[in-house]
Tab-separated table of C-alpha atoms and ligand atoms in Angstrom:
chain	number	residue	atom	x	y	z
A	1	UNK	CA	99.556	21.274	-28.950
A	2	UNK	CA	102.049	22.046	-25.858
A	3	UNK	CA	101.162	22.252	-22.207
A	4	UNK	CA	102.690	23.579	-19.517
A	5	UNK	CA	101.910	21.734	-16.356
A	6	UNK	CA	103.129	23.745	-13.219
A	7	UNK	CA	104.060	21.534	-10.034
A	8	UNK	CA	104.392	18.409	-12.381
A	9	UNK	CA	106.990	17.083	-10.131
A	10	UNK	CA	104.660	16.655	-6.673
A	11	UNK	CA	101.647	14.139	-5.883
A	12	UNK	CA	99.058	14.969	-8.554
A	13	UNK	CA	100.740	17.052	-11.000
A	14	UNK	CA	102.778	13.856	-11.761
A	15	UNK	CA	100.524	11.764	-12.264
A	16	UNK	CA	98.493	13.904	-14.815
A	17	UNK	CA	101.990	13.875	-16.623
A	18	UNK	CA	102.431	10.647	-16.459
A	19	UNK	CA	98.789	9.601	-17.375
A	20	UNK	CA	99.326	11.676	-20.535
A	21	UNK	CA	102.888	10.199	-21.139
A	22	UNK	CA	101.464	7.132	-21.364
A	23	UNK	CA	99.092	7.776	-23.475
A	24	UNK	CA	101.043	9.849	-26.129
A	25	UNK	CA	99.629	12.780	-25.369
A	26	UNK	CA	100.601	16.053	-25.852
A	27	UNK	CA	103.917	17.628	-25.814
A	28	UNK	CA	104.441	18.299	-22.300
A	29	UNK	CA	106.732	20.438	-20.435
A	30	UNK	CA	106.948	20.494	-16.492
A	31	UNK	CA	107.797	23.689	-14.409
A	32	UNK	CA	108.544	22.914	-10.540
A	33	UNK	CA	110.445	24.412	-8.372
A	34	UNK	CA	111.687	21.115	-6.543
A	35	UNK	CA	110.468	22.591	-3.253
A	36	UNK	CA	110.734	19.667	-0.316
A	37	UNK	CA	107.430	18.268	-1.880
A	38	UNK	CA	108.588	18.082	-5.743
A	39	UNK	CA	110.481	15.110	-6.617
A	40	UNK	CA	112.071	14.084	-10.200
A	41	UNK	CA	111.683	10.185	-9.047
A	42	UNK	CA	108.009	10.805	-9.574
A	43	UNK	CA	108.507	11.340	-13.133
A	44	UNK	CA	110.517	8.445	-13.628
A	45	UNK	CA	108.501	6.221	-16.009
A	46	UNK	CA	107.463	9.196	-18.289
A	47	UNK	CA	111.120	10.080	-19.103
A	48	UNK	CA	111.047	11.366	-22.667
A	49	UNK	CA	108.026	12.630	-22.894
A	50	UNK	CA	108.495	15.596	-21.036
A	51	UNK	CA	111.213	18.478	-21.054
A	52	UNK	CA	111.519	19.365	-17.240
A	53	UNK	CA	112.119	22.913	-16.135
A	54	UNK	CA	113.488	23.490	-12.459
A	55	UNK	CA	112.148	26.890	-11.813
A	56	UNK	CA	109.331	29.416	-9.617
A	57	UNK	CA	106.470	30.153	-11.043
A	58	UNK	CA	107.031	33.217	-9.106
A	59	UNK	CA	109.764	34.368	-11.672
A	60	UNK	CA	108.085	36.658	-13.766
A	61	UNK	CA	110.447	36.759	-16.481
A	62	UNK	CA	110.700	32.582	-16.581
A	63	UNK	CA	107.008	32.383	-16.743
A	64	UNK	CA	106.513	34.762	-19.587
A	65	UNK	CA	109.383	32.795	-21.486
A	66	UNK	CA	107.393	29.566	-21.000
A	67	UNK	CA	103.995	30.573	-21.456
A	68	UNK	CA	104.765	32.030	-24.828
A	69	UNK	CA	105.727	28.633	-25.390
A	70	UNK	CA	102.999	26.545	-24.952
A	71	UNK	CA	99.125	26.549	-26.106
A	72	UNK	CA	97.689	25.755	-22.368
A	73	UNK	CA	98.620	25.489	-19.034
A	74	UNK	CA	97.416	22.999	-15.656
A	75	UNK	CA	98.024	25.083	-13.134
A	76	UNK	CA	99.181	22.470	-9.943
A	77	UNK	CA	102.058	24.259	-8.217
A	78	UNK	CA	101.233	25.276	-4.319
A	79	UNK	CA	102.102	25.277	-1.347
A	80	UNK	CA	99.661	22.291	-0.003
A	81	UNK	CA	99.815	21.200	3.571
A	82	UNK	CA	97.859	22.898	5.934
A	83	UNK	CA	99.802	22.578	8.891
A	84	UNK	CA	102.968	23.666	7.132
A	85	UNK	CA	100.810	26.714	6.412
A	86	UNK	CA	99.354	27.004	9.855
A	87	UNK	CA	103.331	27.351	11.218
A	88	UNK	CA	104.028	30.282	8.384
A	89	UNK	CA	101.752	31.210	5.750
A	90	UNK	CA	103.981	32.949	3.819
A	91	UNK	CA	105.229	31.106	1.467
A	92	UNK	CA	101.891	29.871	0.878
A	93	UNK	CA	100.709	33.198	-0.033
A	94	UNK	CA	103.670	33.865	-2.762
A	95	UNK	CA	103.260	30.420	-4.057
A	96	UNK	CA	99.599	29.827	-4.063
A	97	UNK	CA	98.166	33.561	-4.827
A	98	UNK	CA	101.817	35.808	-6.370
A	99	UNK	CA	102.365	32.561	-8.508
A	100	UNK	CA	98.704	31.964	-9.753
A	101	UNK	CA	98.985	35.906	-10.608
A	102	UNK	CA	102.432	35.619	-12.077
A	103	UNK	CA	100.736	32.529	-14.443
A	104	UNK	CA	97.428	34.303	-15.334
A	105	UNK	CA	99.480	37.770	-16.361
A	106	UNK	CA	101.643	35.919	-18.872
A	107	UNK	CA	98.715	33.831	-20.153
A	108	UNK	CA	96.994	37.034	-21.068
A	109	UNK	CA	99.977	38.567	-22.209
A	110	UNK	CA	100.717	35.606	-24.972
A	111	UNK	CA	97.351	34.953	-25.908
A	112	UNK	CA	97.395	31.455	-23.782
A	113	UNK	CA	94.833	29.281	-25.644
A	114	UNK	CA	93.496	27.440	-21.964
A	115	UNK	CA	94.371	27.657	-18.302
A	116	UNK	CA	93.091	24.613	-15.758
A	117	UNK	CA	93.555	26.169	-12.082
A	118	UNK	CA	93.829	22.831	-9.862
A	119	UNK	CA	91.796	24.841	-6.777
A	120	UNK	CA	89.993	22.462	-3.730
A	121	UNK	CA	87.229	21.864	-2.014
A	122	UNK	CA	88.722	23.402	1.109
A	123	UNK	CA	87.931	27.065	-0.629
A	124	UNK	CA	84.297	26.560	0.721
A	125	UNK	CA	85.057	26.168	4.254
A	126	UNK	CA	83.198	23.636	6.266
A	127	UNK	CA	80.037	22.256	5.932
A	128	UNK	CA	77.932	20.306	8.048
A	129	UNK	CA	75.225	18.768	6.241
A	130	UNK	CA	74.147	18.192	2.395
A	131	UNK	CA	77.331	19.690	0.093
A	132	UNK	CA	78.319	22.791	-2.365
A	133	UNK	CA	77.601	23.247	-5.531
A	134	UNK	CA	80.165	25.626	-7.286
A	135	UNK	CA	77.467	28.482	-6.594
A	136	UNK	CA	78.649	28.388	-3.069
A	137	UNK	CA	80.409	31.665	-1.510
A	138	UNK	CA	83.927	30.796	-0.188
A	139	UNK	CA	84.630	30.779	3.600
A	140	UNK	CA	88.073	29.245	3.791
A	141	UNK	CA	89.304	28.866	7.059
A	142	UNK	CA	93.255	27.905	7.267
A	143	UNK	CA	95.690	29.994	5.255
A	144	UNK	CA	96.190	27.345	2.899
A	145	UNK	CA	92.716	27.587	2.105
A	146	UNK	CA	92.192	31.409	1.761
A	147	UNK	CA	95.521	31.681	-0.660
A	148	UNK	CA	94.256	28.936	-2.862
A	149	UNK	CA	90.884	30.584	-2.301
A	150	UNK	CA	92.777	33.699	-3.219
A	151	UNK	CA	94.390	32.026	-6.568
A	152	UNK	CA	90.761	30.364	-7.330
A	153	UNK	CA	88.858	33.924	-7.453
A	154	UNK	CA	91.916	35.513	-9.379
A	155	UNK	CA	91.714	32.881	-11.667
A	156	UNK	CA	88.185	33.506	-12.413
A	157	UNK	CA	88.523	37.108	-12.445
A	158	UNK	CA	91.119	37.142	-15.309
A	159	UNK	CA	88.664	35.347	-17.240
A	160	UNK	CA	85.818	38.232	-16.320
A	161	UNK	CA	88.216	41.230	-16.651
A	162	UNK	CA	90.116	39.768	-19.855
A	163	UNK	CA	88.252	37.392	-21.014
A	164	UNK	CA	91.140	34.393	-20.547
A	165	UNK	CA	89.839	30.874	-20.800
A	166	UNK	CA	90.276	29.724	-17.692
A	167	UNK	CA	88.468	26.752	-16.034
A	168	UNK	CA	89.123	26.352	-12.077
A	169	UNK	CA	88.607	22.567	-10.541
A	170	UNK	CA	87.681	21.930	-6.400
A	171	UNK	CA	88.447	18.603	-5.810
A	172	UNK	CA	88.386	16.736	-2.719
A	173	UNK	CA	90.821	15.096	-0.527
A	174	UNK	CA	93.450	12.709	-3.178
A	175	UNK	CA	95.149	9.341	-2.309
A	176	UNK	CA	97.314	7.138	-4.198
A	177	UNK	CA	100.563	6.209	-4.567
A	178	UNK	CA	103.331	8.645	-4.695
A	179	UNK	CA	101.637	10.669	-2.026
A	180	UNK	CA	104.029	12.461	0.479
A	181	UNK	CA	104.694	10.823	3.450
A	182	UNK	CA	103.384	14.108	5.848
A	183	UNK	CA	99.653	13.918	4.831
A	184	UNK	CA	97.326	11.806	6.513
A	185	UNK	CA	97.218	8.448	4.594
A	186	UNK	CA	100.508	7.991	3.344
A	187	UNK	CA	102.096	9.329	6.923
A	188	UNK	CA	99.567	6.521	8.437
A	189	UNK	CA	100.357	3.685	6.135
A	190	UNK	CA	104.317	4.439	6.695
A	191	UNK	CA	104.135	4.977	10.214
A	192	UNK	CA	102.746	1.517	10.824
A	193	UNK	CA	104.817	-0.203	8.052
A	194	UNK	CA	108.291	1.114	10.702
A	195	UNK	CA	106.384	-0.185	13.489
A	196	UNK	CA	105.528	3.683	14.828
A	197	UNK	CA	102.753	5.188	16.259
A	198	UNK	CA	100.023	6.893	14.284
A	199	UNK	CA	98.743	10.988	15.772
A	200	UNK	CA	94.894	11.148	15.039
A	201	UNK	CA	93.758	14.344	15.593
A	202	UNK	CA	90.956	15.635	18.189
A	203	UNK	CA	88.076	12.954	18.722
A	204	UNK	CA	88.851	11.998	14.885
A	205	UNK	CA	85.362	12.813	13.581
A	206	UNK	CA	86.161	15.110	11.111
A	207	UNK	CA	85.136	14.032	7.799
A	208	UNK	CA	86.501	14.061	3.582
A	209	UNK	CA	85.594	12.809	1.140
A	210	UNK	CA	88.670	10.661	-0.667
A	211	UNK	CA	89.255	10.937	-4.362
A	212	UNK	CA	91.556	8.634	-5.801
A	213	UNK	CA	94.379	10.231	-8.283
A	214	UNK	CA	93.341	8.071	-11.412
A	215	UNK	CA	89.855	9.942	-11.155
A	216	UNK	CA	91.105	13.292	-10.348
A	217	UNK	CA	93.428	13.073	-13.212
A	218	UNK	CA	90.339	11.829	-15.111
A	219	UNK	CA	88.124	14.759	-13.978
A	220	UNK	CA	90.794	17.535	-14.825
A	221	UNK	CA	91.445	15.910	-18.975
A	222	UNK	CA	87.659	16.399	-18.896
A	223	UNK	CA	87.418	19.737	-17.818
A	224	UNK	CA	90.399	20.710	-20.448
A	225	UNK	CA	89.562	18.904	-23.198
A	226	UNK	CA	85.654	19.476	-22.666
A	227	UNK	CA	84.835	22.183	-19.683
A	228	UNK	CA	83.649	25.660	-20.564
A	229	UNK	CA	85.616	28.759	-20.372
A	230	UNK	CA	85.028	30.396	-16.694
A	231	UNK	CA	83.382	27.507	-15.441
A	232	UNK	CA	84.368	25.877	-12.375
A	233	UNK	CA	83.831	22.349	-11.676
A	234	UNK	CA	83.980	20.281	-8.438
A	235	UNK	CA	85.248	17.037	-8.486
A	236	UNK	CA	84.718	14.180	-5.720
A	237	UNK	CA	85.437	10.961	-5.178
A	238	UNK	CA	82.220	9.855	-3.242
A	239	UNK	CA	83.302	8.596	-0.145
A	240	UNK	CA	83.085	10.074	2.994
A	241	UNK	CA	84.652	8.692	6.302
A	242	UNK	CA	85.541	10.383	9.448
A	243	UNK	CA	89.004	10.377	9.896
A	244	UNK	CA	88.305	7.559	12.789
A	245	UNK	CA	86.756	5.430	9.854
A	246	UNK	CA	89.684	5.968	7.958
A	247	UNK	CA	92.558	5.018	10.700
A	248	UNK	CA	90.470	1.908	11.503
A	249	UNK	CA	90.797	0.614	7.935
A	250	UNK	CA	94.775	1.725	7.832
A	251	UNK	CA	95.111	-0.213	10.632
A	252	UNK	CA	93.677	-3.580	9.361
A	253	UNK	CA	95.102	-2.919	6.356
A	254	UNK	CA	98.408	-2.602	8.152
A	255	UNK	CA	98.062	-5.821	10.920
A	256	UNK	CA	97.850	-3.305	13.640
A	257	UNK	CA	95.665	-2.900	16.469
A	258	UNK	CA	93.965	0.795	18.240
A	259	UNK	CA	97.227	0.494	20.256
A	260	UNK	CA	99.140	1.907	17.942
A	261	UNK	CA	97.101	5.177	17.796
A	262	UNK	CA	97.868	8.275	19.417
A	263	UNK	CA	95.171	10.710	19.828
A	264	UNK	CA	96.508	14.000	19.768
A	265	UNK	CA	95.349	18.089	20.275
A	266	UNK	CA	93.290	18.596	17.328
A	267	UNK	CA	94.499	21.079	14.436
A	268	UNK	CA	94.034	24.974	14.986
A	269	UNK	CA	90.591	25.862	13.238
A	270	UNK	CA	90.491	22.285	11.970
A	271	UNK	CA	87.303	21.743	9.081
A	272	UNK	CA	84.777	19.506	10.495
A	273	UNK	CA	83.181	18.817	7.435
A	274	UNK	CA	83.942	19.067	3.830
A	275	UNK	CA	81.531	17.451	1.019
A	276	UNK	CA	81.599	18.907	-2.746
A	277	UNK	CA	78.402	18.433	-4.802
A	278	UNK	CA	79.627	16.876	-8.573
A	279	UNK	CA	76.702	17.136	-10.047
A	280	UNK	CA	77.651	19.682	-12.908
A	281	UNK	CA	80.979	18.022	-14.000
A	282	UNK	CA	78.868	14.767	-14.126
A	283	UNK	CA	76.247	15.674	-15.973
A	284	UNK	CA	77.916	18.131	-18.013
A	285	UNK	CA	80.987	16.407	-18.880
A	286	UNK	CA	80.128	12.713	-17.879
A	287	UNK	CA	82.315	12.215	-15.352
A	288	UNK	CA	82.207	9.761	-12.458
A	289	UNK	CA	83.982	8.174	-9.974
A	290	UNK	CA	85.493	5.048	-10.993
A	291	UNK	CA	88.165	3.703	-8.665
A	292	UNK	CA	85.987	1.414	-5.744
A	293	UNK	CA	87.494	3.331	-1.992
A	294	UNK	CA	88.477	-0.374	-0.337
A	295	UNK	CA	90.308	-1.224	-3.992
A	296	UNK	CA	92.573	1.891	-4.030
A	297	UNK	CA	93.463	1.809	-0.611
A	298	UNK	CA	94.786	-1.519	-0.539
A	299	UNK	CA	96.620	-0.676	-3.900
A	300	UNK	CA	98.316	2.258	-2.069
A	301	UNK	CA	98.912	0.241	0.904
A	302	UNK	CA	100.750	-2.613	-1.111
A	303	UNK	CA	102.249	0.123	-3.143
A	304	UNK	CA	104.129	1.511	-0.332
A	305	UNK	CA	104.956	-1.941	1.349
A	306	UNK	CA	106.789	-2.705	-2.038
A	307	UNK	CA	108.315	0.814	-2.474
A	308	UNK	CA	110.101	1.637	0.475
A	309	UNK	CA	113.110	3.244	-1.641
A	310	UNK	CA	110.932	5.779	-2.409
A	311	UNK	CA	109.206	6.949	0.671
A	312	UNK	CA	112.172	6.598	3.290
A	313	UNK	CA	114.315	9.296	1.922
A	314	UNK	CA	111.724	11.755	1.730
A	315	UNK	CA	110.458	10.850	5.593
A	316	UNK	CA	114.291	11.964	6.317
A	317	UNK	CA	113.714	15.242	4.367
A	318	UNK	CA	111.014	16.963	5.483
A	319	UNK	CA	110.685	17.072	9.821
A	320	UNK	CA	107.593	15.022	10.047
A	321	UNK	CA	104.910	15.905	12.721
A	322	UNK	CA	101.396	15.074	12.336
A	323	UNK	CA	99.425	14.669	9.332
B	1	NAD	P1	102.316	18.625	-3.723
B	1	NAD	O1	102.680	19.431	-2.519
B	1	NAD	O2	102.551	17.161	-3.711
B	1	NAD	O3	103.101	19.204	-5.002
B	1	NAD	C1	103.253	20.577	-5.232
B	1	NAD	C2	104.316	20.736	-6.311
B	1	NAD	O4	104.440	22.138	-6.595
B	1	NAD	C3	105.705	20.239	-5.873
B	1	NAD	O5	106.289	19.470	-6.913
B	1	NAD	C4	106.487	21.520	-5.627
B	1	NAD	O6	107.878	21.379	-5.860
B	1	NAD	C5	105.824	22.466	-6.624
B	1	NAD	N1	105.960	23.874	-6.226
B	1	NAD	C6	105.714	24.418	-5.001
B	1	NAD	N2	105.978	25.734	-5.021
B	1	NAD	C7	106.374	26.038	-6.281
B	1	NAD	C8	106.761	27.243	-6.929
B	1	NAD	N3	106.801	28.410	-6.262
B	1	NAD	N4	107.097	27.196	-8.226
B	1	NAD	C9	107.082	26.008	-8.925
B	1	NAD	N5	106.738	24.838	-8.357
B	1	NAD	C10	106.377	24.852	-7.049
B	1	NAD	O7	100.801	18.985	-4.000
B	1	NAD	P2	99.648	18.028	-4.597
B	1	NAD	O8	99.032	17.284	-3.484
B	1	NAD	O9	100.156	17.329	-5.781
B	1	NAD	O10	98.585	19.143	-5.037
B	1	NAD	C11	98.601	19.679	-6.369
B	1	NAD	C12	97.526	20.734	-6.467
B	1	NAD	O11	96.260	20.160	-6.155
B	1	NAD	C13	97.714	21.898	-5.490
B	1	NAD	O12	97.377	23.091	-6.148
B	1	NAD	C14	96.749	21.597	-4.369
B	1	NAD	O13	96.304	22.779	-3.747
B	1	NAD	C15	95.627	20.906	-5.130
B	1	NAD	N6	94.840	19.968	-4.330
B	1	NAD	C16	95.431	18.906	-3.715
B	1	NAD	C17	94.644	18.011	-2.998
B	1	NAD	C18	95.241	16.790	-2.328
B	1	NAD	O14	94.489	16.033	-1.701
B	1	NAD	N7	96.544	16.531	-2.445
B	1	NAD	C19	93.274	18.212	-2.884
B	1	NAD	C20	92.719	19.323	-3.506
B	1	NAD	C21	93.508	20.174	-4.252
């Protein structure tokens, strides 16, 4: 058994590898394109269980090659902040919906055995009471939405039209360690570890739901190993908190005070709301949520405090606005 994990080098993608490097799973190989959110570092403690290929999964001809290659693929690779995608969209739209199609042709092509599309709860839209269930249309609002939206539906329609095995996860907002330091929590937590200032957005009451990695990664090894064919499964982490909620508990964590808050103009077309219904993958595939919110946070918290080598450089790479 081989899989191909695209995006293995950013947040998520390497810690699935590294969950099944640890484990002694499957032959692995990892296709990223080292984009200013991939990072080898990440991959660190699974060296030699994966062959790493620096490439896009744009490039039809690499993709083929690979695919061939392996018996499945988990699909991560994107283009994944929002308000990188609200400045330009178009890279999001070659990454996120050319690259999904580049992925799905050569899977169909080689006879691919299984292919996990990492999609998110941000397909739906916004919601302001009660929560989807996969039945729910898709109203995405920023671009990054509607091109994962756009790789999510093409995803599923390659399993209609050619009967691919394909299996599309929406999870909901991930934290961890080994998060880049632009989104929200890991911008927060290193913001007030230098002493800076932390931008909160509009009057702060917009709400996710956090998921931590260890049960993402849990959620997506069920739904390959045990999801059916052109199903798609939500996956949550079960609990919500308005962004406010979440500062003030980044700023005890921290030692720091409502002082060191800035609020700020609120995000173009920013999502109120966003709450995923997980009833089918726990039922069907007995999943659940087991990583307790105020446990994870202070392990991410501590985990930055103690890994400053890490995060600094890549504060210095990317031009870091708000979260
Ligand atoms: P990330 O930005 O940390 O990592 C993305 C990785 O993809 C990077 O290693 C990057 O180098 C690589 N990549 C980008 N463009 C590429 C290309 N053209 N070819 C090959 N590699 C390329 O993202 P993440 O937070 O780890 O998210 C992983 C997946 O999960 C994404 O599909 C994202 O939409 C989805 N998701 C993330 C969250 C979250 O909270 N982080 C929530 C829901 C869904």
């Amino acid at each position: 058994m081989k899989i191909l994990v695209t995006g293995g080098a950013g947040f998520i993608g390497s810690h699935y590898v590294r969950t099944l490097a640890h484990r002694g799973g499957p032959a692995i190989t990892v296709l990223d394109k080292l984009t200013y959110a991939g990072n080898l570092a990440n991959l660190d403690s699974a060296r030699g269980h994966f062959t790493f290929v620096q490439g896009d999964i744009c490039d039809t001809a690499l993709v083929a090659e690979l695919v061939a290659e392996h018996d499945e693929v988990v699909h991560f690779a994107a283009e994944s902040h929002v308000d990188r995608s609200i400045e330009n969209a178009a890279e999001f739209v070659r990454t996120n919906v050319t690259g999904t199609q580049t992925l799905l042709d050569a899977a169909v092509r080689s006879g691919l055995k299984s292919f996990v599309h990492v999609s998110t709860d941000e397909v739906y839209g916004s919601i302001a009471v009660g929560s989807w269930p996969e039945t729910d249309p898709l109203r995405p609002n920023s671009p990054y939405a509607a091109s994962k939206a756009a790789g999510d539906l093409l995803a599923l329609a390659y399993h209609r039209t050619h009967g691919l095995d394909v299996r599309v996860t929406r999870c909901s907002n991930n934290y961890g360690h080994h998060h880049f330091p632009e989104k929200v929590i890991p911008l927060f937590i290193t913001n007030l570890l230098d002493g800076k200032k932390v931008p909160l957005y509009g009057d702060g009451l917009n709400v996710r739901d956090w998921l931590h990695i260890d049960d993402h990664v849990r959620g997506i090894e069920l739904v390959r190993t045990a999801g059916r064919p052109g199903e798609v499964y939500n996956i949550g982490g079960g609990t919500e908190l308005s962004n406010k909620e979440l500062t003030a508990l980044l700023l005890t964590a921290c030692g720091a005070d409502w002082d060191m808050v800035d609020f700020v103009e609120d995000r173009k077309g920013h999502d109120r709301r966003y709450s995923v219904d997980c009833t089918k993958i726990c039922t069907e595939l007995g999943y659940l949520p087991g990583k307790d919110f105020a446990t994870g946070l202070a392990e991410t918290v501590a985990w930055y405090r103690e890994n400053r080598s890490w995060w600094e450089p890549l504060r210095e790479r990317a031009a870091l606005g708000v979260g």
